[in-house]
Amino acid sequence: MIVDFHTHTFPEAIAASAVDKLQFASHTHPFTDGTVAQLRASMTAAGVDASLVLPVATAARQVEHVNDASIRMNDRGKETGVYSFGCMHPDFAGWHEELARIARAGIRGIKIHPPYQQVDFDDPRYLRILERAGELKLLVITHAGLDVGLPERRDAVPEKLLRALRAVGPVQLVLAHMGGWRCWQEAARLLAGTGVYLDTSFSLGPMTANGDGYYTPDALERLDGETFAGMVRLFGADHILFGTDSPWEDQKRELAKIRALPLTGEEKENILGRNAEKLLFS
Ligand SMILES: [Zn+2]
Protein backbone atom coordinates (compact mmCIF):
# COMPACT_ATOMS: atom_id res chain seq x y z
CA MET A 1 0.00 0.00 0.00
CA ILE A 2 1.32 3.46 -0.96
CA VAL A 3 0.22 6.26 1.38
CA ASP A 4 0.82 9.97 0.80
CA PHE A 5 0.84 11.42 4.31
CA HIS A 6 0.90 15.10 3.33
CA THR A 7 -1.54 16.55 0.81
CA HIS A 8 -3.81 19.58 0.55
CA THR A 9 -7.22 20.04 -1.00
CA PHE A 10 -9.69 22.90 -0.77
CA PRO A 11 -13.45 23.08 -1.07
CA GLU A 12 -14.50 23.23 -4.73
CA ALA A 13 -15.77 26.83 -4.50
CA ILE A 14 -12.48 28.30 -3.22
CA ALA A 15 -9.86 25.86 -4.61
CA ALA A 16 -8.83 27.99 -7.58
CA SER A 17 -8.40 31.19 -5.59
CA ALA A 18 -6.64 29.43 -2.68
CA VAL A 19 -4.10 27.72 -4.96
CA ASP A 20 -3.58 30.96 -6.85
CA LYS A 21 -2.93 32.94 -3.69
CA LEU A 22 -0.43 30.37 -2.37
CA GLN A 23 1.29 30.14 -5.73
CA PHE A 24 1.68 33.88 -5.81
CA ALA A 25 3.25 33.88 -2.31
CA SER A 26 5.57 30.89 -2.85
CA HIS A 27 6.42 31.35 -6.54
CA THR A 28 6.12 27.56 -6.92
CA HIS A 29 4.16 25.52 -9.41
CA PRO A 30 0.93 23.72 -8.44
CA PHE A 31 0.41 20.25 -9.96
CA THR A 32 -3.35 19.99 -9.32
CA ASP A 33 -6.12 22.59 -9.11
CA GLY A 34 -6.49 21.88 -5.38
CA THR A 35 -9.73 19.88 -5.64
CA VAL A 36 -10.29 16.36 -4.29
CA ALA A 37 -11.19 15.29 -7.83
CA GLN A 38 -7.75 16.21 -9.17
CA LEU A 39 -5.99 14.70 -6.14
CA ARG A 40 -7.80 11.44 -6.88
CA ALA A 41 -6.80 11.61 -10.55
CA SER A 42 -3.20 12.19 -9.46
CA MET A 43 -3.37 9.18 -7.10
CA THR A 44 -4.61 6.96 -9.92
CA ALA A 45 -1.86 8.16 -12.25
CA ALA A 46 0.83 7.64 -9.60
CA GLY A 47 -0.45 4.44 -7.98
CA VAL A 48 -1.04 6.07 -4.59
CA ASP A 49 -3.63 4.07 -2.60
CA ALA A 50 -4.42 6.58 0.14
CA SER A 51 -3.81 10.30 0.63
CA LEU A 52 -4.05 12.21 3.86
CA VAL A 53 -5.31 15.79 3.59
CA LEU A 54 -3.87 18.22 6.16
CA PRO A 55 -6.14 21.23 6.67
CA VAL A 56 -4.74 24.41 8.20
CA ALA A 57 -6.90 26.82 10.18
CA THR A 58 -5.46 30.30 9.66
CA ALA A 59 -8.05 31.80 12.06
CA ALA A 60 -9.63 30.41 15.22
CA ARG A 61 -13.17 30.85 13.88
CA GLN A 62 -12.50 28.30 11.10
CA VAL A 63 -11.68 25.39 13.40
CA GLU A 64 -15.05 23.67 13.95
CA HIS A 65 -16.18 24.23 10.40
CA VAL A 66 -12.96 22.74 8.95
CA ASN A 67 -13.15 19.78 11.32
CA ASP A 68 -16.76 19.11 10.26
CA ALA A 69 -15.50 18.90 6.66
CA SER A 70 -12.63 16.58 7.77
CA ILE A 71 -15.12 14.23 9.43
CA ARG A 72 -17.20 14.10 6.24
CA MET A 73 -14.07 13.42 4.15
CA ASN A 74 -13.08 10.51 6.40
CA ASP A 75 -16.60 9.07 6.22
CA ARG A 76 -16.05 8.65 2.46
CA GLY A 77 -12.39 7.62 2.84
CA LYS A 78 -12.84 3.90 2.22
CA GLU A 79 -14.40 4.59 -1.18
CA THR A 80 -12.28 7.61 -2.24
CA GLY A 81 -8.90 6.76 -0.70
CA VAL A 82 -8.77 10.36 0.56
CA TYR A 83 -8.63 10.81 4.33
CA SER A 84 -8.22 13.92 6.45
CA PHE A 85 -6.69 15.04 9.68
CA GLY A 86 -8.42 17.67 11.75
CA CYS A 87 -7.09 21.13 12.41
CA MET A 88 -6.52 23.29 15.47
CA HIS A 89 -5.66 26.95 15.96
CA PRO A 90 -3.68 28.08 19.02
CA ASP A 91 -6.21 30.85 19.75
CA PHE A 92 -9.32 28.68 19.50
CA ALA A 93 -11.01 29.03 22.90
CA GLY A 94 -12.77 25.67 22.70
CA TRP A 95 -9.57 23.71 22.02
CA HIS A 96 -9.98 21.29 24.95
CA GLU A 97 -13.41 19.97 23.96
CA GLU A 98 -12.79 20.26 20.21
CA LEU A 99 -9.79 17.90 20.45
CA ALA A 100 -11.99 15.39 22.27
CA ARG A 101 -14.66 15.76 19.57
CA ILE A 102 -12.03 15.09 16.87
CA ALA A 103 -10.87 11.95 18.68
CA ARG A 104 -14.45 10.72 19.19
CA ALA A 105 -15.15 11.19 15.48
CA GLY A 106 -12.34 8.75 14.70
CA ILE A 107 -9.94 11.31 13.21
CA ARG A 108 -6.39 10.07 13.84
CA GLY A 109 -4.63 13.40 14.25
CA ILE A 110 -4.45 17.15 13.73
CA LYS A 111 -2.36 19.54 11.65
CA ILE A 112 -0.87 22.73 13.03
CA HIS A 113 1.13 25.32 11.12
CA PRO A 114 3.10 27.78 13.27
CA PRO A 115 4.20 30.16 10.46
CA TYR A 116 0.65 30.48 9.10
CA GLN A 117 -0.80 30.67 12.62
CA GLN A 118 1.95 33.13 13.62
CA VAL A 119 2.67 31.54 16.98
CA ASP A 120 5.92 29.92 18.15
CA PHE A 121 5.74 26.14 18.41
CA ASP A 122 6.97 26.27 22.03
CA ASP A 123 4.29 28.83 23.02
CA PRO A 124 2.03 27.65 25.89
CA ARG A 125 -0.96 27.78 23.54
CA TYR A 126 0.61 25.02 21.43
CA LEU A 127 2.03 23.13 24.41
CA ARG A 128 -1.46 22.65 25.88
CA ILE A 129 -2.67 21.32 22.52
CA LEU A 130 0.26 18.87 22.31
CA GLU A 131 -0.35 17.71 25.87
CA ARG A 132 -4.06 17.14 25.28
CA ALA A 133 -3.45 15.41 21.92
CA GLY A 134 -1.07 13.03 23.69
CA GLU A 135 -3.74 12.19 26.29
CA LEU A 136 -6.30 11.55 23.54
CA LYS A 137 -3.81 9.51 21.44
CA LEU A 138 -4.19 11.97 18.56
CA LEU A 139 -1.18 12.32 16.27
CA VAL A 140 0.05 15.85 15.73
CA ILE A 141 1.65 16.86 12.46
CA THR A 142 3.24 20.27 12.33
CA HIS A 143 4.84 22.30 9.62
CA ALA A 144 8.54 22.29 10.49
CA GLY A 145 11.29 24.72 9.56
CA LEU A 146 10.93 27.71 7.28
CA ASP A 147 7.99 28.16 4.92
CA VAL A 148 8.55 28.81 1.23
CA GLY A 149 5.67 31.31 1.20
CA LEU A 150 6.68 33.12 4.43
CA PRO A 151 10.48 32.81 4.41
CA GLU A 152 11.09 35.33 7.22
CA ARG A 153 9.05 33.48 9.89
CA ARG A 154 10.91 31.29 12.39
CA ASP A 155 7.96 29.97 14.45
CA ALA A 156 8.79 26.30 13.76
CA VAL A 157 12.59 26.11 13.65
CA PRO A 158 14.15 22.94 15.14
CA GLU A 159 15.23 24.56 18.42
CA LYS A 160 11.61 25.54 19.16
CA LEU A 161 10.40 22.08 18.17
CA LEU A 162 12.90 20.53 20.58
CA ARG A 163 11.98 22.90 23.41
CA ALA A 164 8.31 21.98 23.02
CA LEU A 165 9.06 18.24 22.93
CA ARG A 166 10.95 18.56 26.20
CA ALA A 167 8.13 20.52 27.81
CA VAL A 168 5.20 18.18 27.13
CA GLY A 169 4.24 14.64 28.04
CA PRO A 170 4.30 11.83 25.46
CA VAL A 171 2.78 12.76 22.12
CA GLN A 172 3.24 11.24 18.66
CA LEU A 173 4.62 14.08 16.62
CA VAL A 174 5.20 14.20 12.87
CA LEU A 175 7.49 16.95 11.62
CA ALA A 176 6.75 17.86 8.02
CA HIS A 177 9.43 18.50 5.40
CA MET A 178 12.11 16.19 6.89
CA GLY A 179 12.09 17.85 10.28
CA GLY A 180 12.63 21.46 9.31
CA TRP A 181 12.38 22.96 5.85
CA ARG A 182 15.74 24.52 4.95
CA CYS A 183 16.86 23.95 8.56
CA TRP A 184 17.90 20.39 7.83
CA GLN A 185 21.29 20.47 9.55
CA GLU A 186 19.77 21.78 12.79
CA ALA A 187 16.95 19.25 12.50
CA ALA A 188 19.47 16.40 12.23
CA ARG A 189 21.56 17.76 15.09
CA LEU A 190 18.73 18.59 17.51
CA LEU A 191 15.88 16.19 16.73
CA ALA A 192 17.41 12.80 15.85
CA GLY A 193 16.76 10.30 18.63
CA THR A 194 13.73 12.13 20.02
CA GLY A 195 11.29 9.57 18.54
CA VAL A 196 9.62 12.04 16.18
CA TYR A 197 8.37 11.00 12.75
CA LEU A 198 9.39 12.99 9.67
CA ASP A 199 7.41 13.35 6.48
CA THR A 200 9.32 13.58 3.22
CA SER A 201 7.24 16.31 1.62
CA PHE A 202 8.65 19.17 -0.45
CA SER A 203 12.25 18.38 0.50
CA LEU A 204 13.93 16.12 -2.06
CA GLY A 205 15.64 17.60 -5.11
CA PRO A 206 15.05 21.05 -6.61
CA MET A 207 11.60 22.59 -6.29
CA THR A 208 9.57 23.63 -9.32
CA ALA A 209 9.20 27.38 -9.86
CA ASN A 210 5.98 28.80 -11.24
CA GLY A 211 7.88 30.53 -14.02
CA ASP A 212 7.60 34.12 -12.78
CA GLY A 213 11.39 34.52 -12.69
CA TYR A 214 11.54 35.04 -8.91
CA TYR A 215 14.03 32.23 -8.18
CA THR A 216 17.56 31.77 -9.45
CA PRO A 217 18.37 28.08 -10.16
CA ASP A 218 20.42 27.93 -6.91
CA ALA A 219 17.46 29.11 -4.84
CA LEU A 220 15.45 26.06 -5.97
CA GLU A 221 17.83 23.56 -4.36
CA ARG A 222 16.70 21.39 -1.45
CA LEU A 223 18.11 18.09 -0.14
CA ASP A 224 20.08 15.92 -2.55
CA GLY A 225 19.45 12.17 -2.57
CA GLU A 226 22.49 11.24 -0.53
CA THR A 227 21.88 13.78 2.25
CA PHE A 228 18.22 12.79 2.27
CA ALA A 229 19.09 9.07 2.61
CA GLY A 230 21.48 9.98 5.42
CA MET A 231 18.65 11.66 7.30
CA VAL A 232 16.44 8.62 6.79
CA ARG A 233 19.09 6.44 8.44
CA LEU A 234 19.68 8.99 11.21
CA PHE A 235 15.98 9.15 12.22
CA GLY A 236 15.28 5.52 11.27
CA ALA A 237 13.35 4.34 8.20
CA ASP A 238 10.56 3.20 10.54
CA HIS A 239 10.01 6.90 11.42
CA ILE A 240 9.83 8.36 7.90
CA LEU A 241 6.50 8.90 6.13
CA PHE A 242 6.16 9.47 2.41
CA GLY A 243 4.42 12.79 1.77
CA THR A 244 4.31 15.06 -1.27
CA ASP A 245 2.62 18.32 -0.28
CA SER A 246 0.39 17.88 -3.35
CA PRO A 247 -0.56 20.16 -5.14
CA TRP A 248 2.94 21.58 -4.61
CA GLU A 249 4.63 18.44 -5.90
CA ASP A 250 3.59 15.78 -8.39
CA GLN A 251 2.81 12.49 -6.63
CA LYS A 252 4.10 10.31 -9.47
CA ARG A 253 7.40 12.14 -9.67
CA GLU A 254 7.89 12.18 -5.88
CA LEU A 255 7.27 8.44 -5.72
CA ALA A 256 9.90 7.87 -8.40
CA LYS A 257 12.37 10.05 -6.47
CA ILE A 258 11.93 8.00 -3.28
CA ARG A 259 12.24 4.74 -5.23
CA ALA A 260 15.53 5.97 -6.72
CA LEU A 261 17.14 6.68 -3.32
CA PRO A 262 20.13 4.64 -2.15
CA LEU A 263 18.04 2.75 0.45
CA THR A 264 17.03 -0.91 0.81
CA GLY A 265 13.73 -2.24 -0.54
CA GLU A 266 12.49 -2.74 3.00
CA GLU A 267 13.38 0.82 4.02
CA LYS A 268 11.47 2.12 1.01
CA GLU A 269 8.44 -0.04 1.80
CA ASN A 270 8.38 1.34 5.32
CA ILE A 271 8.59 4.92 4.07
CA LEU A 272 6.10 4.56 1.23
CA GLY A 273 3.29 2.99 3.21
CA ARG A 274 3.96 0.55 5.98
CA ASN A 275 4.72 3.18 8.65
CA ALA A 276 1.67 5.24 7.67
CA GLU A 277 -0.57 2.16 7.64
CA LYS A 278 0.39 1.48 11.25
CA LEU A 279 -0.32 5.06 12.31
CA LEU A 280 -3.53 5.59 10.34
CA PHE A 281 -5.26 2.27 9.79
CA SER A 282 -4.35 -0.13 12.59
ZN1 LIG B 1 1.88 21.23 3.29
Coordinates of C-alpha atoms and ligand atoms in Angstrom, one line a residue, residues 6-8 54 56 111 113 116 143 147 176-177 199 201-202 244-248, ligand 1:
H6 CA 0.9 15.1 3.3
T7 CA -1.5 16.6 0.8
H8 CA -3.8 19.6 0.6
L54 CA -3.9 18.2 6.2
V56 CA -4.7 24.4 8.2
K111 CA -2.4 19.5 11.7
H113 CA 1.1 25.3 11.1
Y116 CA 0.7 30.5 9.1
H143 CA 4.8 22.3 9.6
D147 CA 8.0 28.2 4.9
A176 CA 6.8 17.9 8.0
H177 CA 9.4 18.5 5.4
D199 CA 7.4 13.3 6.5
S201 CA 7.2 16.3 1.6
F202 CA 8.7 19.2 -0.5
T244 CA 4.3 15.1 -1.3
D245 CA 2.6 18.3 -0.3
S246 CA 0.4 17.9 -3.3
P247 CA -0.6 20.2 -5.1
W248 CA 2.9 21.6 -4.6
Ligands
ZN1 ZN 1.9 21.2 3.3

